[in-house]
Each structure stands twice: as C-alpha cells, then as structure tokens.
Coordinates of C-alpha atoms in Angstrom, one line a residue:
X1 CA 78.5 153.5 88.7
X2 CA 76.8 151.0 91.0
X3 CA 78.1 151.6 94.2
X4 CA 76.0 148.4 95.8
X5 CA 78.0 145.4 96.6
X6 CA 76.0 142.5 95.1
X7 CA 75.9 139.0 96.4
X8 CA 76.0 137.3 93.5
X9 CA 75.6 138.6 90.1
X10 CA 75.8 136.0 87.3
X11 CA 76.7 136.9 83.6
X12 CA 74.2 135.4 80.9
X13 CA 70.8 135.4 81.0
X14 CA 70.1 131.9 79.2
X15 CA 69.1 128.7 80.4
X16 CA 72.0 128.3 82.7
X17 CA 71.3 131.8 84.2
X18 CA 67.8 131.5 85.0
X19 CA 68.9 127.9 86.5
X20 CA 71.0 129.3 89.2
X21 CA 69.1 132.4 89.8
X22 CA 65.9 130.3 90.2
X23 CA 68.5 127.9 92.2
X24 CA 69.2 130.4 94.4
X25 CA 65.6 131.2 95.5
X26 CA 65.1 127.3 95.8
X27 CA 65.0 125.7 99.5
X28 CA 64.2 122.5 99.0
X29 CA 65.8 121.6 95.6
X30 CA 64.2 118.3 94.2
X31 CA 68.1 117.3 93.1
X32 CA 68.4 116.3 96.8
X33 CA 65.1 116.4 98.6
X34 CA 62.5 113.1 98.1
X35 CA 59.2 113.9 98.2
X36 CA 58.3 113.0 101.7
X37 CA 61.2 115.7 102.9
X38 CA 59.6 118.3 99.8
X39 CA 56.1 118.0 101.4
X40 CA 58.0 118.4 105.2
X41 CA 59.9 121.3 105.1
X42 CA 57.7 123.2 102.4
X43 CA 55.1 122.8 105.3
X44 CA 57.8 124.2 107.4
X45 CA 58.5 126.8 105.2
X46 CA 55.0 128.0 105.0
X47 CA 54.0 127.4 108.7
X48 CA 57.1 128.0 110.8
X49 CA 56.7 131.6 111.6
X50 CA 53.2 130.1 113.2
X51 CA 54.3 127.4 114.9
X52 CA 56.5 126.7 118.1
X53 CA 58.7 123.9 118.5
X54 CA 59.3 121.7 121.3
X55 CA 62.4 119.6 121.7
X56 CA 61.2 115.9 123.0
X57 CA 65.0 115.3 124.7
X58 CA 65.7 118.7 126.4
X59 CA 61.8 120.2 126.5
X60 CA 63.3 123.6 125.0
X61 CA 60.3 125.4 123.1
X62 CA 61.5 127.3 120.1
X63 CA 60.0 130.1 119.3
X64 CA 57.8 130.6 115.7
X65 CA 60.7 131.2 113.3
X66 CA 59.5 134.3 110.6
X67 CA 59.6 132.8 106.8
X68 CA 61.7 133.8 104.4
X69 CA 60.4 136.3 101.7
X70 CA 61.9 136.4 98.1
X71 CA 65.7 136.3 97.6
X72 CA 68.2 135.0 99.9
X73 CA 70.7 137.0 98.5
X74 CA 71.0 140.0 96.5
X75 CA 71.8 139.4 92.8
X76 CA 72.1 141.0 89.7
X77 CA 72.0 139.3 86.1
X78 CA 74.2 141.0 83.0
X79 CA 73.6 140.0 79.7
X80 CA 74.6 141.4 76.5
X81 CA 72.1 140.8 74.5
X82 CA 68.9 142.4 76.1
X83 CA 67.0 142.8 79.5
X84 CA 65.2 140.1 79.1
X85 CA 65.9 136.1 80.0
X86 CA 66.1 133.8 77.1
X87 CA 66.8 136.7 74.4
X88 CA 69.4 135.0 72.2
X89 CA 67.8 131.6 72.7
X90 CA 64.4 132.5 71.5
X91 CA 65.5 133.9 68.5
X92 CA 68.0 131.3 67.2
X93 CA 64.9 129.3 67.9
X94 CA 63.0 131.5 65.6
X95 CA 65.4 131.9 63.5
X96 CA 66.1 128.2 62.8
X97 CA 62.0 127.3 63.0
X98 CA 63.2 124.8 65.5
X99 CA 59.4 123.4 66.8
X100 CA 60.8 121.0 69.2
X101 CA 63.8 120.8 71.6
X102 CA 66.4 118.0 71.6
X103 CA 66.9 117.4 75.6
X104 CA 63.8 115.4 77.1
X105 CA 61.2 116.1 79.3
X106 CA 63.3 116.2 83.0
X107 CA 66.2 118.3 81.8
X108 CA 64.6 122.1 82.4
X109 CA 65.2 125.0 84.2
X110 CA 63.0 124.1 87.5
X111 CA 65.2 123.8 90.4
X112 CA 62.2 122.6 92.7
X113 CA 60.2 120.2 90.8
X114 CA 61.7 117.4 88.0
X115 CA 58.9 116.8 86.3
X116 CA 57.6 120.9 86.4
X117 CA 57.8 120.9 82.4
X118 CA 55.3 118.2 82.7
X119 CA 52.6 119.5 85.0
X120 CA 52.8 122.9 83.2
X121 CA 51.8 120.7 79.8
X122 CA 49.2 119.3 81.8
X123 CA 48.0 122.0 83.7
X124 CA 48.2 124.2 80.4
X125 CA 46.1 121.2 78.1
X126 CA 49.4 121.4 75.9
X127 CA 50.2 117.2 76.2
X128 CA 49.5 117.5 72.3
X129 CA 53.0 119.7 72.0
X130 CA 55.3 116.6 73.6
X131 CA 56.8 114.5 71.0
X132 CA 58.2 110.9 71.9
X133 CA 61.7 110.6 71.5
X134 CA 61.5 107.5 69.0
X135 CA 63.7 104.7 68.7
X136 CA 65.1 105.1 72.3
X137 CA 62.5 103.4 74.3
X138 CA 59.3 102.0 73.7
X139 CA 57.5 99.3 71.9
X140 CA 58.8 99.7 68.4
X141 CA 62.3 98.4 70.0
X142 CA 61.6 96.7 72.3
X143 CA 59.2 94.5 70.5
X144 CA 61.2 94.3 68.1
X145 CA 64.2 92.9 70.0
X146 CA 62.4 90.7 72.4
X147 CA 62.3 88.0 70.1
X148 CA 66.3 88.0 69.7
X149 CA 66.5 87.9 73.0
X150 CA 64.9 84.9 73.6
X151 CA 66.7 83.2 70.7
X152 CA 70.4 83.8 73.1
X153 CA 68.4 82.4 76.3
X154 CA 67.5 79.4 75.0
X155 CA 71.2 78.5 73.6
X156 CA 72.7 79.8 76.9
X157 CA 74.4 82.3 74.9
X158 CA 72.9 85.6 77.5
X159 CA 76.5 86.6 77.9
X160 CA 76.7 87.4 73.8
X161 CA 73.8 89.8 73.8
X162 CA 75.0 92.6 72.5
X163 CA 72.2 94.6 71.7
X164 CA 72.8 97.3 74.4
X165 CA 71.6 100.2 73.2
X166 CA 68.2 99.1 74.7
X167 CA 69.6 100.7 77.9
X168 CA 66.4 102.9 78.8
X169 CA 64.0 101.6 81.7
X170 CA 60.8 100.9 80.3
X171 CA 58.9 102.9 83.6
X172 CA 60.7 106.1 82.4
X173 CA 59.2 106.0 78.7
X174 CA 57.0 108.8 79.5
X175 CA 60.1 110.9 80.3
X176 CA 61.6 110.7 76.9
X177 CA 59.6 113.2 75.2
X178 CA 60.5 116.4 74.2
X179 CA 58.6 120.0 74.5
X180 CA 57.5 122.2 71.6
X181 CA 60.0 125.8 71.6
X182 CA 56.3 127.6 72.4
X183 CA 55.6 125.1 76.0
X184 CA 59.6 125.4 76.9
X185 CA 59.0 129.0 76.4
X186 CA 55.9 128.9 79.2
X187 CA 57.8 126.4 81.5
X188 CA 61.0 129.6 81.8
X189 CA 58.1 132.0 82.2
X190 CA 56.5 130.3 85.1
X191 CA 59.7 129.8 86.8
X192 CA 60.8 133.7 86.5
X193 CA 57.2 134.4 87.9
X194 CA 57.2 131.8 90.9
X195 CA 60.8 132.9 92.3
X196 CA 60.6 137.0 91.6
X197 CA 63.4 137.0 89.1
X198 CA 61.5 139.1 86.4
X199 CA 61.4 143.1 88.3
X200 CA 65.1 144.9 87.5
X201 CA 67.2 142.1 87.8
X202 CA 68.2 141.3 84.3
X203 CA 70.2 144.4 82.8
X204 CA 71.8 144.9 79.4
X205 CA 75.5 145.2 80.1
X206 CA 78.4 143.9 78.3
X207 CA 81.0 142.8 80.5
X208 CA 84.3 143.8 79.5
X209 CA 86.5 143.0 82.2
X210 CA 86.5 141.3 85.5
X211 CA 88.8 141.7 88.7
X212 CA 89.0 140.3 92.1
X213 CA 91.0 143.5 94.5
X214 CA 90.2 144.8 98.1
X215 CA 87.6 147.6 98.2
X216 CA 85.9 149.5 101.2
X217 CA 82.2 148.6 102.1
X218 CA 79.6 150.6 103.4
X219 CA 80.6 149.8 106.8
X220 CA 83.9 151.2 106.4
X221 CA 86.1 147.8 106.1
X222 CA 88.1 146.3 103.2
X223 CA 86.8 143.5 101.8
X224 CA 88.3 141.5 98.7
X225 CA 85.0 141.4 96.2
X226 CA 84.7 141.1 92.4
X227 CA 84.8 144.3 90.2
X228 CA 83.1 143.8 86.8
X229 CA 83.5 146.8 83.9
X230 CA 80.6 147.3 81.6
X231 CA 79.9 149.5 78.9
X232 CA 78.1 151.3 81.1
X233 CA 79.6 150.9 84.6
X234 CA 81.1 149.6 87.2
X235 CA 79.8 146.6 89.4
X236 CA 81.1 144.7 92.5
X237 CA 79.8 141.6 93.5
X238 CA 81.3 139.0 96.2
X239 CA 80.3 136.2 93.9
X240 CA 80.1 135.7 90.4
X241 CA 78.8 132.9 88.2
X242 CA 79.7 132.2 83.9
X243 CA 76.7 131.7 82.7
X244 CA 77.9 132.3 78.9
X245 CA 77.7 128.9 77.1
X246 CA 80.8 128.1 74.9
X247 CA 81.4 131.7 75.9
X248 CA 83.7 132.5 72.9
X249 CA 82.3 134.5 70.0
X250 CA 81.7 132.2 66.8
X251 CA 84.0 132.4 64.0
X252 CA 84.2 131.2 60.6
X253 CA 87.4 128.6 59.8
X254 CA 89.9 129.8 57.7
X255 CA 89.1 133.7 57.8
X256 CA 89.9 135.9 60.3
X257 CA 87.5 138.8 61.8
X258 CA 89.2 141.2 59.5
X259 CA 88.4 139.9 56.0
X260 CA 85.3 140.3 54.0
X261 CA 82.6 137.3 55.1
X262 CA 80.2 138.5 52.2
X263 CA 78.3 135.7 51.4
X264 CA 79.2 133.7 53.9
X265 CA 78.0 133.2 58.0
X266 CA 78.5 131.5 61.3
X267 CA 75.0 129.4 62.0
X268 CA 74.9 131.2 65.7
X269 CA 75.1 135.3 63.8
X270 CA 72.7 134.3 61.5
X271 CA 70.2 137.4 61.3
X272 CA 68.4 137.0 58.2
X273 CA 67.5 133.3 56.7
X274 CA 68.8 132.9 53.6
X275 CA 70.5 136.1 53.3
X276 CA 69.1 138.8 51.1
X277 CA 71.3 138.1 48.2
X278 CA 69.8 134.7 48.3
X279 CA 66.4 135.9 49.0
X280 CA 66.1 138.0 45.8
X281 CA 67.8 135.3 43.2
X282 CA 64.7 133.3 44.5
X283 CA 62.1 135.9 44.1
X284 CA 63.2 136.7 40.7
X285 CA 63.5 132.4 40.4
X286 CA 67.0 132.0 39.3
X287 CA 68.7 129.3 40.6
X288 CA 70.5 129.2 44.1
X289 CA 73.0 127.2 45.4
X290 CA 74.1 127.2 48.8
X291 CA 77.0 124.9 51.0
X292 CA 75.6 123.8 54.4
X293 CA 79.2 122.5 56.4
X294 CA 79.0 121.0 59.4
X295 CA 78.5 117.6 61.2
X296 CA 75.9 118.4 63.9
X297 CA 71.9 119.0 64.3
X298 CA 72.3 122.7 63.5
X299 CA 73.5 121.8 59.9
X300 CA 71.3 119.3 59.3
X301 CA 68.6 122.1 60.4
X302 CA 69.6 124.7 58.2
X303 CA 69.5 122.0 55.0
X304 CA 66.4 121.6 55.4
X305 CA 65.2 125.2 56.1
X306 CA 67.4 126.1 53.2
X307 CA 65.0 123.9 50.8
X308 CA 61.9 125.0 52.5
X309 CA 62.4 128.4 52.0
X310 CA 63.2 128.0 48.2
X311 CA 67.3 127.4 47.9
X312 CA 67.6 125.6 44.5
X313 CA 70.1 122.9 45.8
X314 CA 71.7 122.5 48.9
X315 CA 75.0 121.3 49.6
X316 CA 75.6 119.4 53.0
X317 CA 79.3 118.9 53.6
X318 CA 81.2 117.2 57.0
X319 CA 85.0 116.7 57.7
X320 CA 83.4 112.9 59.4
X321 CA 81.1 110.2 59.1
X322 CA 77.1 111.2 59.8
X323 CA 76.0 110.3 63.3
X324 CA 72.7 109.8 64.1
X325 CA 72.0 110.1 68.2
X326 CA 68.8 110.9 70.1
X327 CA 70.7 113.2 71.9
X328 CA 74.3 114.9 71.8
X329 CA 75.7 112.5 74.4
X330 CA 76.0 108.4 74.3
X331 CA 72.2 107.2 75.4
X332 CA 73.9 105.3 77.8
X333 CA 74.3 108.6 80.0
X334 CA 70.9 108.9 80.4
X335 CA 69.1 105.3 80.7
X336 CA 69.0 103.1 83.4
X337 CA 72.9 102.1 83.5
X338 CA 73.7 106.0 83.3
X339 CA 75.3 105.1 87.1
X340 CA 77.9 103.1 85.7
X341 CA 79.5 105.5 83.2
X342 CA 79.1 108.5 86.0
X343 CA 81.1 106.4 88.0
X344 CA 84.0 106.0 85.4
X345 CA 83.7 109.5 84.8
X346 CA 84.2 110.7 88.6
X347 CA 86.4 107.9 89.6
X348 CA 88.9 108.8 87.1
X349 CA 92.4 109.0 88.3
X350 CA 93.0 112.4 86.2
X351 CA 91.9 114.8 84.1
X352 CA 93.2 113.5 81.0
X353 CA 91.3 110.7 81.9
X354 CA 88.0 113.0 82.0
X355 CA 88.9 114.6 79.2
X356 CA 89.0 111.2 77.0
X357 CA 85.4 110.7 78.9
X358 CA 84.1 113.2 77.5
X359 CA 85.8 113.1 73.8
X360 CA 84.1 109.5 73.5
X361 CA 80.6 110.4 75.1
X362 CA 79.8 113.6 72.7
X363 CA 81.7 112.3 69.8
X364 CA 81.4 115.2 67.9
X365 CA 78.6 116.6 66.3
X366 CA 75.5 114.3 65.5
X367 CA 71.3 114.5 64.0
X368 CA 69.0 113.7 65.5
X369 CA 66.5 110.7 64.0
X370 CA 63.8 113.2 63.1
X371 CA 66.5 115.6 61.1
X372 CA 67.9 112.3 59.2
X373 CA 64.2 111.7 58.0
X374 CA 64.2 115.5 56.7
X375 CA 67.0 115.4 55.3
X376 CA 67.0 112.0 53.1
X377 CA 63.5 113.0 51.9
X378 CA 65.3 116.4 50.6
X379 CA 68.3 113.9 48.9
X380 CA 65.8 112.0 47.3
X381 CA 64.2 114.7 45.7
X382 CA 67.5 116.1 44.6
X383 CA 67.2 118.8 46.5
X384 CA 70.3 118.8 49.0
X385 CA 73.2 116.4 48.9
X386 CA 75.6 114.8 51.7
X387 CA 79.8 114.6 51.6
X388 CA 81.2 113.0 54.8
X389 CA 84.4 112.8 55.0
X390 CA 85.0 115.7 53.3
X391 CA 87.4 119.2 53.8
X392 CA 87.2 122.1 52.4
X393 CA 90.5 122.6 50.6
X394 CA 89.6 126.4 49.4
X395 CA 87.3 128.6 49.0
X396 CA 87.5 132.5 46.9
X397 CA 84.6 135.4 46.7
X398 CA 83.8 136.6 43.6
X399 CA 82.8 140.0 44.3
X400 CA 81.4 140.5 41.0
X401 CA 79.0 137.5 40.6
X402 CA 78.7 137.2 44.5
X403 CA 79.6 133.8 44.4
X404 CA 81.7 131.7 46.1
X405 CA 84.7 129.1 44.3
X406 CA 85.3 125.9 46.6
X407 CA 87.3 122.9 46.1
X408 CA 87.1 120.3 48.5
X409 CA 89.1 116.5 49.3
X410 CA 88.8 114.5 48.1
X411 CA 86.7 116.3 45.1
X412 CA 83.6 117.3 44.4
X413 CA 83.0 116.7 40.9
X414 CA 81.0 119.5 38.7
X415 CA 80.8 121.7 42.0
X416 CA 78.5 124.6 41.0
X417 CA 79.4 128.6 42.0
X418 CA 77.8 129.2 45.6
X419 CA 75.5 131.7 46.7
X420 CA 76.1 131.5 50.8
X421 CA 78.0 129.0 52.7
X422 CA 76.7 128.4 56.2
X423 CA 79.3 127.0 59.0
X424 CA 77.2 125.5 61.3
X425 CA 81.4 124.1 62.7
X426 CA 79.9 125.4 67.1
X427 CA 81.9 127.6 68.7
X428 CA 85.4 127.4 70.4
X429 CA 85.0 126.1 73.8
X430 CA 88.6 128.5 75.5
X431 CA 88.3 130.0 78.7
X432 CA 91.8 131.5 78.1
X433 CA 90.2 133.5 75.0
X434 CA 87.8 134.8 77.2
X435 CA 88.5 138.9 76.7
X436 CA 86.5 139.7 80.2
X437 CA 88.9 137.5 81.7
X438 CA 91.9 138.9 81.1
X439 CA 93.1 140.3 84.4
X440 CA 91.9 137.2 86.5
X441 CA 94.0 135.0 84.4
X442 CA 97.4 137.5 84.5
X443 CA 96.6 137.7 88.4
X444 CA 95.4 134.6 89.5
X445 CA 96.9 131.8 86.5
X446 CA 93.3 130.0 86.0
X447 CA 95.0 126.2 85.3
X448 CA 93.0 124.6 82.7
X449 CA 93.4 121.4 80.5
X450 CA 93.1 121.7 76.8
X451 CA 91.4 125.1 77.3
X452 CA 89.0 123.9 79.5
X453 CA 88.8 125.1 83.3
X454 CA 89.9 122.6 86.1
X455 CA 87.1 124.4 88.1
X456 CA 84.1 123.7 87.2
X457 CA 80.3 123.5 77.9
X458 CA 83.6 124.9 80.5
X459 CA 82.7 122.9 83.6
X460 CA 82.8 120.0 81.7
X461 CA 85.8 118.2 83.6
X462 CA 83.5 118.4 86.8
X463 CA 80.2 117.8 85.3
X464 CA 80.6 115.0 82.9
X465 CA 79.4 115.0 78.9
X466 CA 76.4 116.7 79.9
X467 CA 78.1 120.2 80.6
X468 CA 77.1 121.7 77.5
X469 CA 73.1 120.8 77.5
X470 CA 70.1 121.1 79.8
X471 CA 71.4 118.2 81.8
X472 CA 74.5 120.6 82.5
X473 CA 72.5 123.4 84.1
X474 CA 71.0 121.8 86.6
X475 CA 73.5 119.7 87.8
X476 CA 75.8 123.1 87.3
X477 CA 73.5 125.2 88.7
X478 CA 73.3 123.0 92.2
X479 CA 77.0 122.7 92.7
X480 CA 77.2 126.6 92.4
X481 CA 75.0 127.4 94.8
X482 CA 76.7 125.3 97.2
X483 CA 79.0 127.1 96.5
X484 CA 78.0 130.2 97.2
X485 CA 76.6 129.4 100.2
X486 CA 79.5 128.0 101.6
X487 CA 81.3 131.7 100.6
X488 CA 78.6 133.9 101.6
X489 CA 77.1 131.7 104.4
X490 CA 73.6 131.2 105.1
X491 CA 71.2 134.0 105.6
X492 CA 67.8 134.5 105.5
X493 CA 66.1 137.5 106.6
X494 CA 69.1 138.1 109.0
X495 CA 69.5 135.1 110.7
X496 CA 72.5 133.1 110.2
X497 CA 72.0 129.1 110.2
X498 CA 68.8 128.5 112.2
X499 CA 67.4 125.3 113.4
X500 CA 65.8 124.8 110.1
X501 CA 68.9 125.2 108.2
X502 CA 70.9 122.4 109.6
X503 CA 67.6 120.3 109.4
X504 CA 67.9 120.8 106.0
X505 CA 71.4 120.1 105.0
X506 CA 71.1 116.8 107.3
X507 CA 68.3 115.7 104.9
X508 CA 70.0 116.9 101.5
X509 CA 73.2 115.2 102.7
X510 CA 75.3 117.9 102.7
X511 CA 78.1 118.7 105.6
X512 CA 78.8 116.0 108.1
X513 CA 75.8 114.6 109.4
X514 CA 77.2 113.6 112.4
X515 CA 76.6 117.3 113.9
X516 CA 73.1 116.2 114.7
X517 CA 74.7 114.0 117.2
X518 CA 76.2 116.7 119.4
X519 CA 73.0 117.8 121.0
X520 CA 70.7 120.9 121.3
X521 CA 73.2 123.2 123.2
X522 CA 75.4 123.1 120.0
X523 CA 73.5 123.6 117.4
X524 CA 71.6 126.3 119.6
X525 CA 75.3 127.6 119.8
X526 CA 75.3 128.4 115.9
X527 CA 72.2 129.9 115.9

C-alpha cells in the first residue's frame, strides 16, 4: 500500500498522459504565452533567485526569489500496460508498420514550444522523415484552382465560389507535414528527458476501482482525496486525470467476450499479423482469404499489410460510403477559418447542439489520400476488393476447416470461405461502462449525454471534434491543469502565489486582470 498522498496521479501513459504530466512541469505554456512573454519570464525563471526587484511606484525592493526545481506537484502515472510511456502506442505502430502519423506537424506532446517537433527534425538532420500532407495546401491546388477563380471575378460571380476546401493559409504550408513513427518517437523522448518525467513515475498498475471518501493525512486531519485500487495496491491522490483514450476495452460486433473469436480479431488486440493460422497456409502457399471491415484508416491499413505480407485476396467491407480526409476531422477545423466553426461549437445553446457538432465534423471513419493510393493499386491488381454500403448479415466458424461462412446485404456474390476477419469497427466511446468507475458513478451520478461526459475521445463536448486526436491533448491537457491548479493551488518550492505567479496569469489571461490594479500592498498581501 502506498500510504503517500499524491497530488495528481493520472491513469494512462500515452500521448495524452505525457501531455499533462509534461503540462504540469510547464510555466510558460506556448498555448498562452507569445514569444516576447516566453523569452521574459523564462529569463525570469532562470535569473530570479539572482536578481532583486524594485517597484518604480512604491520603491519596495523584492528580494531574489529562489527558482523552481523539477515538479510542481507530486504525481504518479498508472498504466496498465507497462512502466514505460508510449507502450501500447509504439507497438500498434509496429504492429500496423505505420511509417508516418496522420496529425500534422504542430499537434505533439510539447507543452512549451508549438513547433518543438520541428526543431527536433532539424536539430536531429531528420527534415527527410516529414512528409507533406498533399492535396491540402500547396501549389498542386492552388494552382490548379487559381485559374477558376479568376474566371467568377471577372463575371462578378465571387459570391458563387464554391471551392472552399482551399481553406488552408498558404504561410502555414510548412505546418502540414507529418513526422515519420521513428522522429515522433524522439520528439516524446526529449520531452520525458527535459521535464524529469522518466525516474519512477510511470508504474504498471491496473486500476480497478476509484473512490472519492475522507481519509486522515499525515498531519492528522481529514481530508476528502481520491482512493484508487490496483492489482497491487492502494493509492490516494487529491487529483486525478483519464488519460485512457476511448477508455472501453475493444470488442468485436455481434459476439460477446464469452464465445469463441477463433479466427477472428479486434484491429486494437492484434498481437500477431496475420495470425498464425494465416501465416502457415502462406508458407505452405495455399491460398488465403481474409475480410478487412471497417470504414476508417486502420482498415484501409490492415488491407494493405494483409497483401504485403502474402494474404491471397483481401476483402475490404464498410456499413457506408468511402471517405477520403487528410485528417479525421472536416479540414475546415484546422485552416485558416478554423475560428469560425470553434465559435459555433462553443456558442452552442446545448449540448445536443455539440453533440450534432461533433457527429458532422468526424463523420465517421475516413482514409487518408495516401491509404486510397495503396489501396486502389491493390484492387487493380486483384488483390483486395471494396463493399461500401455493405453489413454483415452473418457470419459461422467452421472449426474443422478454420474458416469462416459470411453473408452480407445486399450480397456478395461467389463469397469465398475466410481465413481471419479483422474488425478494425474503434472502440466504444462509454464512460458509464467504465469498470474503474463504478463507485464514482453510484455515489456521485456522473451526467453524461449519449455516453459521453458533460465534464470534460470523452471530453469531447468541451473540446470540440478534436477530442479524440493530438489536437485533443493539448488543448485537454491545458484545461486540466488549470484545473488543478485552481484545486490544489499554486506552489512552488513552498511558496504560495508569489509576485511572479500573478505576473504570469495576467499575461496568459487567466483570472481577472483587473487585480493588477489594486496595488502593491494587495498583491504583497497574497504572498
């Protein structure tokens, strides 16, 4: 049992973990700060304890503050997997020989600098491993619509242009390019170096329940904290943060957890690519067959793995049409009129209206360009073929042949036996599923709308389409924080909101500004 009574201790240690935990160690976050107020208070940061401070209206010398060292707060990160940040990721990476990431260059895991990803690639000689976004911005569109654009100009016909997809700035074209898995990989280890977050704080723990009841500190007075039960302990904690993703474990449709799956896997549990049944038909070259369903890039990913690694035929099937989007939100989130549809988003007079925000913004599942051109090589070689618009009606194991009967609608004609079916179908986004979670919602009624939490992938209603990506994290992380902060209060080294600290929320906009207005003997008066 761990008798210490954490600060913070955040569940999950992916992308969104090592966000907040980096977040945490972060005083000058470049969410907030320009870069005259980064180069300002970092030299403040770093000469502060030398330096006295004269006040030009009262002539009050402040003495040399002494800097902060390391963590803020004490934390502690759980994560089921392994010990380690960025287990699972890495190997569904791995696993899915994924050589570039979908989200571009400014949506990473550096709380303190936007464009760190970048200067790592440059400071590393690794440009070579960024790969333009293509047909998003940059000369082979915009050349290409230029000309149509002068066409409605000179009939005075502007107001028809319709061609908006164009909607990315051309000075940000450098932005939309995406890392290789190996320099993303580098950018998360130079983060967990530069903020400390590598020595004993990630621990391999399975949280299996969560409650929120008084206890007694070390100094002998009740306190209402968070008490989390692992398989291998007990752990209190007056703050904690979901870092879990979807959070609910993937299933496959139609079968339940206790019937036989032989033959057939969930994209996220796949261990072994294609599975060994499949792997020895091929060495011994008999012919394979094997069902791909699913409408987003992870299906599109595993077609084309399946034919590179030797599958006979693949068979891609989707309940909807085949989208094909840069990224897994509308592009107009992310280009220069991104503004306008935030502003719908947070504007919205209810939730249900968020919720519809966010239904029409992902869209469901979608490929990305550079999987379409994979995949249609594959069709036209006869190799892998695409059903939209299609169901799968039934499906029966054949123990015997270890092969798989499926009917679909409308029908498939001549469907062959299959050898594996893949479901790359995402996982159930319910925080009401949640097992760890079971006591906070019988005690505390968590409201959520259409599964999804009202406070805060599951922060979706309070941080737009976004939630679910790279975009989400960062944005996600910064709110938490602030809201820790406001829980725990301020404290570094001891002292509880200096001079510097009020300096620093007046620049980042946070709190009412107009307390710089009452004068030196109050704010000395918080100090």
């Amino acid at each position: 049992m761990d008798s210490k009574i954490h600060d913070v201790l955040i569940i999950g240690a992916g992308p969104c973990g090592l966000v907040v935990a980096a977040r945490l160690c972060e005083h000058t976050p470049s969410a907030v700060f320009t870069d005259e107020e980064h180069q300002r208070y970092h030299w403040i940061l770093k000469h502060g304890h030398q330096t006295s401070i004269k006040s030009k209206k009262t002539g009050t010398v402040y003495p040399p503050r002494q800097s902060p060292a390391g963590r803020s707060y004490s934390a502690l990160v759980l994560d089921s997997t392994r010990d380690e940040w960025m287990t699972r990721g890495n190997r569904l990476f791995k696993t899915f020989e994924i050589e570039h990431l979908r989200s571009p260059m400014f949506f990473y895991v550096d709380p303190g600098d936007r464009d760190g990803l970048l200067a790592n690639a440059h400071e590393e000689g690794r440009e070579g491993e960024l790969s333009e976004i293509r047909e998003c911005v940059g000369k082979e569109v915009s050349k290409h619509l230029r000309k149509k654009r002068m066409k409605f100009e000179r009939r005075g016909e502007l107001h028809l242009w319709s061609r908006a997809e164009v909607v990315i700035d051309e000075r940000d074209r450098n932005d939309y390019f995406t890392p290789s898995r190996g320099l993303f990989a580098e950018h998360c280890r130079c983060v967990i170096d530069r903020y400390g977050l590598r020595e004993g704080l990630v621990r391999q723990e399975s949280v299996q329940d969560v409650g929120f009841r008084e206890v007694e500190n070390v100094a002998g007075e009740s306190e209402r904290i968070f008490t989390l039960e692992t398989n291998k302990g007990i752990h209190y904690a007056r703050s904690v943060v979901l870092a879990v993703g979807p959070g609910n474990a993937p299933a496959i449709p139609g079968l339940s957890a206790s019937e036989r799956t032989d033959g057939a896997c969930q994209s996220m549990q796949i261990q072994r690519f294609p599975g060994p049944s499949v792997q020895s038909k091929i060495k011994a070259k008999r012919v394979t067959n094997v069902m791909v369903i699913g409408g987003g890039v992870t299906s599109a990913q595993l077609v084309d793995l399946a034919v590179r690694r030797g599958v006979t035929k693949v068979w891609h099937v989707m309940r909807g049409p085949l989208k094909v989007k840069p990224f897994d939100v509308d592009l107009v989130w992310m280009g220069k009129f991104r503004n306008i549809e935030q502003a719908y988003f947070w504007y919205a007079n209810s939730d249900n209206e968020r919720l519809a925000h966010l239904a029409t913004a992902r869209n469901g599942g979608s490929v990305t360009p550079r999987a379409l051109k994979a995949m249609k090589a594959h069709i036209a070689a006869h190799r892998a073929s695409l059903y939209s618009f299609t169901t799968i009606q039934s499906k029966t194991w054949n123990p015997e042949s270890h092969t798989w009967t499926v009917t679909t609608s409308p029908q498939i004609p001549d469907l062959p036996p299959f050898d594996y079916i893949y479901f790359a179908t995402g996982i159930a986004t319910d925080i009401s599923t949640l097992p760890f979670l079971g006591i906070l919602h019988r005690e505390f009624l968590i409201k959520t709308k259409d599964d999804v939490p009202l406070l805060g992938r599951l922060a979706g209603l309070r941080l737009g389409p976004g939630a679910g990506n790279l975009a989400g994290a960062r944005v996600g992380a910064e709110r938490v924080v602030w809201g820790i902060e406001d829980v725990l209060g301020k404290s570094t080294n001891g002292v509880k909101y200096g001079k510097w600290d009020w300096q620093f929320d007046y620049a980042s906009g946070r709190g009412n500004r107009f307390d710089s207005l009452t004068g030196e003997d109050c704010r000395e008066s918080k100090e």
